[in-house]
Tab-separated table of C-alpha atoms and ligand atoms in Angstrom:
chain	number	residue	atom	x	y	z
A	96	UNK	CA	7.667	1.482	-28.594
A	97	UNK	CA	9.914	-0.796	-26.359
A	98	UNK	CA	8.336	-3.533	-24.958
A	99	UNK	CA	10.132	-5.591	-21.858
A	100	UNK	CA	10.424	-9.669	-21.903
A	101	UNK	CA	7.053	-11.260	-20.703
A	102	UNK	CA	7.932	-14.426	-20.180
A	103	UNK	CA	11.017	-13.607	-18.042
A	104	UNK	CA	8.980	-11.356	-15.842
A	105	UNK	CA	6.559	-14.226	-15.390
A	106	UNK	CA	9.092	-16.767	-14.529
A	107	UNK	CA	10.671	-14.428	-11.673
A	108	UNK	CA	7.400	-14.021	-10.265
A	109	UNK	CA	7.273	-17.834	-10.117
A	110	UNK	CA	10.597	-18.795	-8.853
A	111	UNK	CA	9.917	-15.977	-6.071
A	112	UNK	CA	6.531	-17.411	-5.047
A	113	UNK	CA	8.456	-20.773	-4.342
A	114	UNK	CA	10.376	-18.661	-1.311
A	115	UNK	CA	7.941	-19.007	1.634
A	116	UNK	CA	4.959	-20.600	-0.443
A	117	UNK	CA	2.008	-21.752	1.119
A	118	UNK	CA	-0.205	-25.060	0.465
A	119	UNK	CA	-2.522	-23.198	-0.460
A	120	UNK	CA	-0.836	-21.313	-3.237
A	121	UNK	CA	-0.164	-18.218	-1.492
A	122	UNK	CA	3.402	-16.626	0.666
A	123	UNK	CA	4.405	-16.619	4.263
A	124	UNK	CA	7.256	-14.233	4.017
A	125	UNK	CA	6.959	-11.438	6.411
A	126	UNK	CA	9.550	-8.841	6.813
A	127	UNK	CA	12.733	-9.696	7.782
A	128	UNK	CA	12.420	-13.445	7.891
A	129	UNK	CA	14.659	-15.722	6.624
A	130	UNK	CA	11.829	-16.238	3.762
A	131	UNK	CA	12.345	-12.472	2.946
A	132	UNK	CA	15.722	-12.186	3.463
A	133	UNK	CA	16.086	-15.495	1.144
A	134	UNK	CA	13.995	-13.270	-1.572
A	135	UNK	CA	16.271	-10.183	-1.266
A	136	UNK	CA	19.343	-12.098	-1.940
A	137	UNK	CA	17.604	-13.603	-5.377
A	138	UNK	CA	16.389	-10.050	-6.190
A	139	UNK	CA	20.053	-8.684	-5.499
A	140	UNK	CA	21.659	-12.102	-7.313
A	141	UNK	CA	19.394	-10.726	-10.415
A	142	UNK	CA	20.284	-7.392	-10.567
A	143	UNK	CA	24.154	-8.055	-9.866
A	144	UNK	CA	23.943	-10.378	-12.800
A	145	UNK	CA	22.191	-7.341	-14.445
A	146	UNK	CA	25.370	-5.046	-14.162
A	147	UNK	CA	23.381	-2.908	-11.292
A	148	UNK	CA	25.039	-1.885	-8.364
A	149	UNK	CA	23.418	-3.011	-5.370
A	150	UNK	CA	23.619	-0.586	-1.657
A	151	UNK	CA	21.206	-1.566	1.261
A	152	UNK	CA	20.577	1.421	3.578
A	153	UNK	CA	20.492	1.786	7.332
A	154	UNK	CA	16.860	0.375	7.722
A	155	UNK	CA	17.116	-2.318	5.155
A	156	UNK	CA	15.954	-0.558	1.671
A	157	UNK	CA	17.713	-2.323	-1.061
A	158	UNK	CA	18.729	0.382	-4.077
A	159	UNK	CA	19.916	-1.222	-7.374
A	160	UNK	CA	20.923	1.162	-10.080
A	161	UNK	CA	21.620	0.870	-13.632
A	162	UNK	CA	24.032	3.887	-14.816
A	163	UNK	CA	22.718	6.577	-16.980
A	164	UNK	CA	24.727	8.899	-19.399
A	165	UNK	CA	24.660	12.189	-17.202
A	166	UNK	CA	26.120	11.693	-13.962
A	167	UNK	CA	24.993	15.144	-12.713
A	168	UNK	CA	21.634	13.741	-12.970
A	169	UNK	CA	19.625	12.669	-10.633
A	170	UNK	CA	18.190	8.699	-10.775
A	171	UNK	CA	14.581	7.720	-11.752
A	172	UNK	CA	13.263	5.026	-9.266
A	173	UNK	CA	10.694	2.235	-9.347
A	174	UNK	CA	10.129	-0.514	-6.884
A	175	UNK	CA	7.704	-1.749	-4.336
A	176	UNK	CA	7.936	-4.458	-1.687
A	177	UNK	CA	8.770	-8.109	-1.730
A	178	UNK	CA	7.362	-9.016	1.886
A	179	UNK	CA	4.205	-10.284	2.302
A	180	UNK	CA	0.969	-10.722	4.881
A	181	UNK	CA	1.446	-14.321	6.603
A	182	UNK	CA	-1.450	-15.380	3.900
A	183	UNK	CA	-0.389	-13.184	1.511
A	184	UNK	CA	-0.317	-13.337	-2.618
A	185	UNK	CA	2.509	-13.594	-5.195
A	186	UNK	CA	1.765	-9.902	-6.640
A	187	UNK	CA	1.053	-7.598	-4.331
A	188	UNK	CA	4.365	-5.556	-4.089
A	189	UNK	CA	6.857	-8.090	-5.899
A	190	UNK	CA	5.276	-7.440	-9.292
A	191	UNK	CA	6.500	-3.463	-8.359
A	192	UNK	CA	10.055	-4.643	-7.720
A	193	UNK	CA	10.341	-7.270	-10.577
A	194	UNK	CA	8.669	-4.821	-13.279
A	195	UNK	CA	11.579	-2.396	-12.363
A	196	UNK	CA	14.498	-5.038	-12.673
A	197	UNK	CA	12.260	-6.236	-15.798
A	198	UNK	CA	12.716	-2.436	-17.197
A	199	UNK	CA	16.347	-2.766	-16.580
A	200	UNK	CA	17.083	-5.966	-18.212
A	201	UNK	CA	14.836	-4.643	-20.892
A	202	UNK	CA	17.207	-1.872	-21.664
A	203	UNK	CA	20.178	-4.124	-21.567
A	204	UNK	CA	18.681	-6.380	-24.434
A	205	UNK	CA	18.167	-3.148	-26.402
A	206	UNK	CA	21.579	-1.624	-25.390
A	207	UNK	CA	19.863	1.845	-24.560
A	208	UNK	CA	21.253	4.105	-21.737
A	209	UNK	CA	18.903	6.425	-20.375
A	210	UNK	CA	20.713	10.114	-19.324
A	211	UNK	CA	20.021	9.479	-15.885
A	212	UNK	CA	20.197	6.458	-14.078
A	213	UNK	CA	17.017	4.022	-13.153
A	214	UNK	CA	17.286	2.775	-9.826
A	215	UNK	CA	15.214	-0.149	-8.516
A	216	UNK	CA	13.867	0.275	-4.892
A	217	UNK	CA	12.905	-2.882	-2.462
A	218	UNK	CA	11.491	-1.151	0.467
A	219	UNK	CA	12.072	-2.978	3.860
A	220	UNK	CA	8.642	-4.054	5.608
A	221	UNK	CA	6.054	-2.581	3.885
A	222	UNK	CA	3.253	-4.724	4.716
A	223	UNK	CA	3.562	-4.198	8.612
A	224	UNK	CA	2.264	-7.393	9.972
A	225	UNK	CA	5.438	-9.140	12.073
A	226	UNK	CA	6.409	-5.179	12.705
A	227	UNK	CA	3.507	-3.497	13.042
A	228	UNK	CA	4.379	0.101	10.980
A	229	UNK	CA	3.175	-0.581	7.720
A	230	UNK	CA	5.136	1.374	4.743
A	231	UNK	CA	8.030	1.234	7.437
A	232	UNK	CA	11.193	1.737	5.008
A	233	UNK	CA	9.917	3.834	3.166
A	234	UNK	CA	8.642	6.358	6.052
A	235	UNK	CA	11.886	6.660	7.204
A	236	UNK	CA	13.752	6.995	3.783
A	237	UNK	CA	10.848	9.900	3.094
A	238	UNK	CA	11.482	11.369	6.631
A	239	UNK	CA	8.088	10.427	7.979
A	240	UNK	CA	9.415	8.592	10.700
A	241	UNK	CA	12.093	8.490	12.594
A	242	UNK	CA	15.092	5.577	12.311
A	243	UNK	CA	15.346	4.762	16.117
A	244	UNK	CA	11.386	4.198	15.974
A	245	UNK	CA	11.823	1.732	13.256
A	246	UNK	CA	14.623	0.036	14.382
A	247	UNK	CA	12.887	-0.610	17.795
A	248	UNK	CA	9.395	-1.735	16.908
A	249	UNK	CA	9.790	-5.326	17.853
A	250	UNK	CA	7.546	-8.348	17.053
A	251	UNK	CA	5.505	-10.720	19.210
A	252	UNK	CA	8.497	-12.471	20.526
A	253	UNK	CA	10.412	-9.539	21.355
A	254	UNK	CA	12.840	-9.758	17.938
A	255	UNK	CA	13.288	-5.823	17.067
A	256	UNK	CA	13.945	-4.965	13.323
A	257	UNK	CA	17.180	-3.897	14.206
A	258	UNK	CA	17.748	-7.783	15.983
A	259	UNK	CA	16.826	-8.475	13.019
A	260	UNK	CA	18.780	-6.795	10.384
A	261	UNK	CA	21.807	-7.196	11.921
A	262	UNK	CA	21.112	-11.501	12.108
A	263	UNK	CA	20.334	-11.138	8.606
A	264	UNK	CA	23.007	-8.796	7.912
A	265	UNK	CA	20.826	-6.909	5.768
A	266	UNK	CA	21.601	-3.620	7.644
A	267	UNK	CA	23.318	-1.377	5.299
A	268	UNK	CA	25.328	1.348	5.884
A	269	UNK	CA	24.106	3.831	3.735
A	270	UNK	CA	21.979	6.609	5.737
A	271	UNK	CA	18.464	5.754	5.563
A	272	UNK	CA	17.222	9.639	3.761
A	273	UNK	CA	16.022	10.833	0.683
A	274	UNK	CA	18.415	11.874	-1.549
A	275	UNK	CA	17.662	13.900	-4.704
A	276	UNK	CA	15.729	11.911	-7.361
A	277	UNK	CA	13.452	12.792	-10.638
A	278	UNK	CA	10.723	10.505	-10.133
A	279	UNK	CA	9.619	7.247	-8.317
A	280	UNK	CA	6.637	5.367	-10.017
A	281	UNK	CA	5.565	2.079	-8.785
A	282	UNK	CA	3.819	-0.490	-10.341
A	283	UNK	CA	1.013	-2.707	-8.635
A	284	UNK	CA	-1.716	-4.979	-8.729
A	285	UNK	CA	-4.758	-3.286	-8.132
A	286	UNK	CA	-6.004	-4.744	-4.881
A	287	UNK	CA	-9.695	-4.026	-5.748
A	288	UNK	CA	-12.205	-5.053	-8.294
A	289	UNK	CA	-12.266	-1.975	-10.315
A	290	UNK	CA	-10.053	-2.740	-13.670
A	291	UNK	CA	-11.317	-6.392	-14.085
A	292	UNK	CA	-15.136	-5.186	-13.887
A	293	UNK	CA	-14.765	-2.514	-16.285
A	294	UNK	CA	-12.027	-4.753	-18.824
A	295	UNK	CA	-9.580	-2.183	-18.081
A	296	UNK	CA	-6.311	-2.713	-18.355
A	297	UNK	CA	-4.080	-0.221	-16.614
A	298	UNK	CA	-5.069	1.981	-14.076
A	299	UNK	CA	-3.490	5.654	-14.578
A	300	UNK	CA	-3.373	6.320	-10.231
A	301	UNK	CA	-3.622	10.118	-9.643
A	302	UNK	CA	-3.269	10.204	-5.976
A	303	UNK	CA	-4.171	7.923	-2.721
A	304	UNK	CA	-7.654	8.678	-0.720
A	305	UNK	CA	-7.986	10.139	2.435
A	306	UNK	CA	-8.071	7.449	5.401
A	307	UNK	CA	-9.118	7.135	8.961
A	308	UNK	CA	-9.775	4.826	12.012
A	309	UNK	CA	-11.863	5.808	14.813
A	310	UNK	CA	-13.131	3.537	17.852
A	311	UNK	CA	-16.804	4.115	19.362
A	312	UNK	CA	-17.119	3.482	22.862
A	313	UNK	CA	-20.676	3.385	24.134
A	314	UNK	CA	-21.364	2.946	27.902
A	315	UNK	CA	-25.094	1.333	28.723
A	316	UNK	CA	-26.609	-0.592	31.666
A	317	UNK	CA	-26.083	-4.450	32.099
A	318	UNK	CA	-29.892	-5.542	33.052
A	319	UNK	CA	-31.510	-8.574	33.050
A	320	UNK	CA	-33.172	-9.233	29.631
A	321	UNK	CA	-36.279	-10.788	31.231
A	322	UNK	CA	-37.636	-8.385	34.094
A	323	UNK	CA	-36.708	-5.235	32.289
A	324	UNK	CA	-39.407	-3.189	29.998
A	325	UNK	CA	-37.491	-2.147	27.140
A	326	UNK	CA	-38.464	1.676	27.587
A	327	UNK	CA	-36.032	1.383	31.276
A	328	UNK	CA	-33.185	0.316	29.824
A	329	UNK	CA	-29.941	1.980	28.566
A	330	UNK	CA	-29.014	-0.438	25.865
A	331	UNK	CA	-26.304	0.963	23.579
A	332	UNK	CA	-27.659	-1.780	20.740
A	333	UNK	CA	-30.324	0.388	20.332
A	334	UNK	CA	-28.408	3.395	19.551
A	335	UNK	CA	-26.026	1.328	17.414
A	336	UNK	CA	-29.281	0.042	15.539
A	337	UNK	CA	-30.128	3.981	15.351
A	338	UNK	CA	-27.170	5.354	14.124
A	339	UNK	CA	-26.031	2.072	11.617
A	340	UNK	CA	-28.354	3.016	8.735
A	341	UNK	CA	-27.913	6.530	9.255
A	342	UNK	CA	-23.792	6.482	8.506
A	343	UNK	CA	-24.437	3.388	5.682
A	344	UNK	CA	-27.166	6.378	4.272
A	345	UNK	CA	-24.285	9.513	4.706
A	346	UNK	CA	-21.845	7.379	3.418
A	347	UNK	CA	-24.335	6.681	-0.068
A	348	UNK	CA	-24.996	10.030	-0.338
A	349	UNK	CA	-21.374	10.968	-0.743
A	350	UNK	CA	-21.166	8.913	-4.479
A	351	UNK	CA	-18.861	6.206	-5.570
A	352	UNK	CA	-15.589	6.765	-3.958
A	353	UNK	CA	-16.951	7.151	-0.460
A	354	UNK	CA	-16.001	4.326	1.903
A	355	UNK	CA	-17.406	3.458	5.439
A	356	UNK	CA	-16.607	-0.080	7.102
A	357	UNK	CA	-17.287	-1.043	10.356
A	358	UNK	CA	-14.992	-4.288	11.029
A	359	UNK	CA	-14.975	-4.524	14.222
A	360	UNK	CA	-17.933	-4.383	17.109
A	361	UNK	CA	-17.791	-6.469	20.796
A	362	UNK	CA	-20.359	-6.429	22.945
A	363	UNK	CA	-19.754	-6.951	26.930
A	364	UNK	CA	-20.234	-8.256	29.140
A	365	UNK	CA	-21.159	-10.702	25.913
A	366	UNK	CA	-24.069	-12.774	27.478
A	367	UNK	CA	-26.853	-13.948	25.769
A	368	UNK	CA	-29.198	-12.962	28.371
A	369	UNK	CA	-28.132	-9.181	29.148
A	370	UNK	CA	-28.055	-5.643	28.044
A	371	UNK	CA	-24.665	-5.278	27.495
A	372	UNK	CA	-22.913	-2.562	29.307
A	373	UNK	CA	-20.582	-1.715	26.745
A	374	UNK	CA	-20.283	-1.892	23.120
A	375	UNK	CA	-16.731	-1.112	21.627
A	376	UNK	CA	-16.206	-1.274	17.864
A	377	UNK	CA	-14.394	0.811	14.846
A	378	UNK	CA	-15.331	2.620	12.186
A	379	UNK	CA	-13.200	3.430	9.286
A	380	UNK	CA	-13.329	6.219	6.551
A	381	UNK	CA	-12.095	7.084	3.278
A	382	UNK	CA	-12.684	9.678	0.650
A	383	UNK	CA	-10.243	10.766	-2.177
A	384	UNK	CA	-11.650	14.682	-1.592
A	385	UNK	CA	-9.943	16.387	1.195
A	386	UNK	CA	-13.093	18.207	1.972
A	387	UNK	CA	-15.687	15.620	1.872
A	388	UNK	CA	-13.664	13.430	3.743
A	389	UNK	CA	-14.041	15.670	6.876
A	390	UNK	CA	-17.189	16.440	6.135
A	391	UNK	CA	-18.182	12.598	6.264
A	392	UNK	CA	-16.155	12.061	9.456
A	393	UNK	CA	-18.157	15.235	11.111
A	394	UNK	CA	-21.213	13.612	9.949
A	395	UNK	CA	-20.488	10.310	11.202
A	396	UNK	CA	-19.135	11.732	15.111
A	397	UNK	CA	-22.282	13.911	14.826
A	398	UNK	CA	-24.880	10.977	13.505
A	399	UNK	CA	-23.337	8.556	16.529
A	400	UNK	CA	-23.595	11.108	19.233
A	401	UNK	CA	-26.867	12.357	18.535
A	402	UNK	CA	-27.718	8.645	18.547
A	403	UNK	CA	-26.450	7.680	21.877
A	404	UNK	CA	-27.794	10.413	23.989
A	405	UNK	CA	-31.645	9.951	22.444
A	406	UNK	CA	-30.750	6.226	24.091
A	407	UNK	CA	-28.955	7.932	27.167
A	408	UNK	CA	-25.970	6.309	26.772
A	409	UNK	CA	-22.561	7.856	26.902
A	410	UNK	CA	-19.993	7.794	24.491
A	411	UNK	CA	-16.847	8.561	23.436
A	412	UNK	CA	-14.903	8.748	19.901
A	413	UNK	CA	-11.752	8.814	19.133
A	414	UNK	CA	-9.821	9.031	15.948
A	415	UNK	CA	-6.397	6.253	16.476
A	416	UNK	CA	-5.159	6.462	12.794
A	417	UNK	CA	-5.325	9.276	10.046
A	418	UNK	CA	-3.281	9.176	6.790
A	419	UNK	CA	-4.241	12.579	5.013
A	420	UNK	CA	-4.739	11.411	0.683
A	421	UNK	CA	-1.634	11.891	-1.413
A	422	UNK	CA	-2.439	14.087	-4.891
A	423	UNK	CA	0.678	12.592	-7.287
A	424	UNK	CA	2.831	14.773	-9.043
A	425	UNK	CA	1.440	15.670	-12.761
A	426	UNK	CA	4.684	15.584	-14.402
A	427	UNK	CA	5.096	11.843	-13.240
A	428	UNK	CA	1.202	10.971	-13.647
A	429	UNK	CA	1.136	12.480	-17.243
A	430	UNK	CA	4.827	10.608	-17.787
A	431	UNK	CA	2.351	7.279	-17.182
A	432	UNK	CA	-0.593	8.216	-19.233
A	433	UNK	CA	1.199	9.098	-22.279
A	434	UNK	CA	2.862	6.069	-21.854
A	435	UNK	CA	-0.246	4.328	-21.961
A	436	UNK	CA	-1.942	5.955	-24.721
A	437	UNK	CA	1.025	5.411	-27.029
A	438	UNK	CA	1.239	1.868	-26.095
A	439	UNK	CA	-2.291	1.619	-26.824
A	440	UNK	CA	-3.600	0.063	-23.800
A	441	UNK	CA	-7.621	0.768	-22.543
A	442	UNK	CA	-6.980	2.641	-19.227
A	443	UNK	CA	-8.546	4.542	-16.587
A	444	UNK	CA	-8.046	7.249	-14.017
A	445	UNK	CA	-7.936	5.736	-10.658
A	446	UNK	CA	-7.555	7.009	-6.626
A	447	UNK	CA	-5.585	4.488	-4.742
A	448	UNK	CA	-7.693	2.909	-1.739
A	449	UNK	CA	-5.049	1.100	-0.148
A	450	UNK	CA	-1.895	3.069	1.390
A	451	UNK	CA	1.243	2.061	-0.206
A	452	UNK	CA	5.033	3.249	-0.288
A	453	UNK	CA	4.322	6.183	-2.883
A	454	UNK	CA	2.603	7.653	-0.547
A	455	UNK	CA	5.542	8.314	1.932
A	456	UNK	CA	7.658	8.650	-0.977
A	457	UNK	CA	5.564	11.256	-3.123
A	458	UNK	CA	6.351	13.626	0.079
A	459	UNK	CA	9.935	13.947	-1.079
A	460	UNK	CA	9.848	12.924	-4.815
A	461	UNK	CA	7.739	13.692	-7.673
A	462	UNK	CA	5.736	10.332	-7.872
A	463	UNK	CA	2.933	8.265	-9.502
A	464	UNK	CA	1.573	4.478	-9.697
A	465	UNK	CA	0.173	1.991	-12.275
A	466	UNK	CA	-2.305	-0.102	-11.334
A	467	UNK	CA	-2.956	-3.314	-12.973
A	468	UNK	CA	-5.813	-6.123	-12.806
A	469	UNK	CA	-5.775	-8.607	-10.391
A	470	UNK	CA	-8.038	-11.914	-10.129
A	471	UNK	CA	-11.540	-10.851	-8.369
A	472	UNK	CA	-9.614	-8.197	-7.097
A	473	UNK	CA	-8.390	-10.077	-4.350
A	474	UNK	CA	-5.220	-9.568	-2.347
A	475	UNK	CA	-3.660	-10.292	1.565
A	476	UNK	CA	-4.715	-13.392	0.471
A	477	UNK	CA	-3.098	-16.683	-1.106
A	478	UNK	CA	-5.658	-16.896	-3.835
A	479	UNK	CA	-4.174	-13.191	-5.120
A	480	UNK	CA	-3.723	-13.991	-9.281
A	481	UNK	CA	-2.819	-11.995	-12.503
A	482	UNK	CA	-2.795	-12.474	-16.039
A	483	UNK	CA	0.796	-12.744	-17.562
A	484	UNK	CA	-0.009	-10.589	-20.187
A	485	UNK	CA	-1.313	-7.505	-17.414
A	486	UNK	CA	1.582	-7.993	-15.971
A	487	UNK	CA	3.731	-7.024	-19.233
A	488	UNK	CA	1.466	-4.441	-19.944
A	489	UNK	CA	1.600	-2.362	-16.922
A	490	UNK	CA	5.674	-2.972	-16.911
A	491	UNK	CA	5.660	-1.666	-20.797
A	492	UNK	CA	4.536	1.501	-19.592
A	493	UNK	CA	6.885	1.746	-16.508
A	494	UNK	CA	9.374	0.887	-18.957
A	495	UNK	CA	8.327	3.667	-21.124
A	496	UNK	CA	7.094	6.255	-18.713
A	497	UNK	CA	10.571	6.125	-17.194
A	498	UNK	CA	12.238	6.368	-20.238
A	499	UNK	CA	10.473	9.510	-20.828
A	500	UNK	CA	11.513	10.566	-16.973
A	501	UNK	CA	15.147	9.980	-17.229
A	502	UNK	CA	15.477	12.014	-20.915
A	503	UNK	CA	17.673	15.133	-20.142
A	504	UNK	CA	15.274	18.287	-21.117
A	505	UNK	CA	18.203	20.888	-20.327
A	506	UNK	CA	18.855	19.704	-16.213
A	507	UNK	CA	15.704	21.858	-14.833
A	508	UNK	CA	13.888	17.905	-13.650
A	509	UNK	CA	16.274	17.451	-10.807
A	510	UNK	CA	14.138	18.126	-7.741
A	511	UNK	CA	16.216	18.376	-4.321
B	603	ZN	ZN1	1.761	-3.844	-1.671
């Protein structure tokens, strides 16, 4: 079994993390900043220097690919992002887009050309902070949103992405579409706690859950919290107070992959001495399962509404975000866990929580993930660590896995 370079995987993460650090240890390097576009240009410098070929597109993807033997054939592609939250980590995304150039030097020590090519992807504002589309470049690579969308979405000065890319000159000219490809499998940090609690080591990703946002608006009636008995007053606390356990108990009942958080609830008028006469706050609401996904979000419009009226006050729900889950292809997923079980690493099967690139890009290309441990299973934060040696691991079985994608079996793995 090949296995890439650790310590010059490790050292890229470091020199990157010097490129918008933060005193506390962490990144400032939203998209499109000088900070990113500074970190492009040493990710391009890299693979240049690796004989790749280097194309930006329209919306400022970066491609970098390595020849294979078969030019009929369509590339394999890794990659993630290399922007981060203004507090954000030195993994989350740029271990995706350094374990693919890692692959590629990899198979220049060893001299090995793959029949199709291997193409390393940086996809442009993923994180969706200073623009807020999150997964931006690689929504409208994958055709799930529209260029003159992306290009406009400005930031809180003003500065649109396409400002932006063309100051930076980091708008390419290649059209920002799929084209044919065999595979895409990115490599990540986990993001969650899961790996590290169970000594796991990779994380085999089969799909991403089911997600959405909704916002609770419940009308009561500001009164004076003195002179009014509590049996004459419409307070929608109460029917918050009523419904709160109920959802928490839904949510339980559903098992282990079943997520509910409310994170965010204001209360107006917001004095100290009144019933307020509004509450506002969101709920959101993941499930891997298609089906019980729904089913928990009719429970939880149901279990809110029936609480409200038993308090007499109105409300209204509304759903503002849904991403439907994303079921990876098994071609690509069982690519990863053979790759894993011959490089003998412990492993698990795991359902993404977070949304991330392969999601947009699994709508177009046959796609999976590998998931490896991070510290406490913290990220979006500057205290987001990983172990050296996870780090190799996880980027010896992208090596491997996409090996085993780009190997001609008679032309038939070229999906359109
Ligand atoms: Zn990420």
């Amino acid at each position: 079994m090949l296995h890439v370079n650790s310590a010059r995987l490790w050292q890229r993460h470091m020199a990157l993390a010097q490129i918008g650090a933060t005193p506390k240890g962490g990144n400032n390097r939203q998209a499109l900043t000088d900070e990113d576009i500074l970190a492009r240009k040493q990710f391009i410098d890299w693979c240049e220097a690796a004989g790749c070929k280097v194309r930006i597109d329209q919306i400022g993807n970066i491609f970098a690919r390595r020849e294979g033997l078969n030019p009929s054939l369509a590339p394999v592609m890794t990659g993630s992002h290399l922007d981060t939250q203004p507090t954000g980590g030195r993994f989350d995304g740029i271990y995706g887009v350094l374990a693919g150039l890692e692959v590629i030097e990899t198979l220049n020590d060893h001299g090995i050309t793959t029949d199709a090519p291997v193409e390393v992807v940086v996809w442009c504002n993923e994180e969706g902070c200073r623009f807020t589309t999150a997964m931006m470049g690689s929504a409208v690579w994958s055709g799930n949103m529209p260029i003159a969308d992306a290009l406009a979405l400005a930031d809180q000065t003003g500065t649109t992405v396409a400002d932006e890319l063309a100051r930076t000159q980091h708008a390419g000219t290649h059209p920002a579409e799929a084209f044919p490809a065999r595979a895409f499998v990115e490599a990540h940090i986990e993001q969650g706690p899961v790996l590290e609690l169970t000594d796991t080591v990779i994380g085999v990703v089969q799909g991403v859950q089911n997600m959405s946002r909704h916002e609770i608006v419940i009308s009561g009636q500001e009164v004076h919290a003195g002179p009014t008995p509590m049996n004459m007053r419409k307070d929608p606390m109460r029917a918050l107070a009523a419904f709160l356990p109920a959802l928490y108990a839904m949510a339980e009942e559903q098992g282990e992959h079943a997520r509910l958080t409310f994170g965010v609830i204001h209360a107006s008028p917001g004095s100290n001495n009144t019933v307020p006469g509004e509450l506002r706050m969101t709920v959101d609401i993941r499930h891997p399962d298609a089906r019980v996904y729904q089913s928990m979000v009719d429970s939880a419009y149901q279990l809110v509404r029936s609480a409200c009226e038993a308090e007499q006050c109105p409300v209204e729900i509304r759903c503002f975000f849904e991403a439907p889950g994303v079921e990876f292809d098994r071609q690509c997923v069982g690519a990863v866990a053979s790759a894993v079980t011959r490089l003998g690493y412990s492993h698990r099967e795991m359902v993404s929580g977070a949304g991330h690139d392969a999601c947009n890009v699994a709508s177009v290309v046959p796609t999976a993930m590998i998931f490896v441990p991070c510290k406490g299973g913290i990220s979006h934060n500057e205290a987001e660590s990983a172990e050296p040696e996870h780090l190799e691991a996880g980027a010896n079985v992208l090596l491997n896995a996409l090996i085993e994608l780009s190997t001609d079996q008679g032309g038939s793995a070229v999906h359109g």
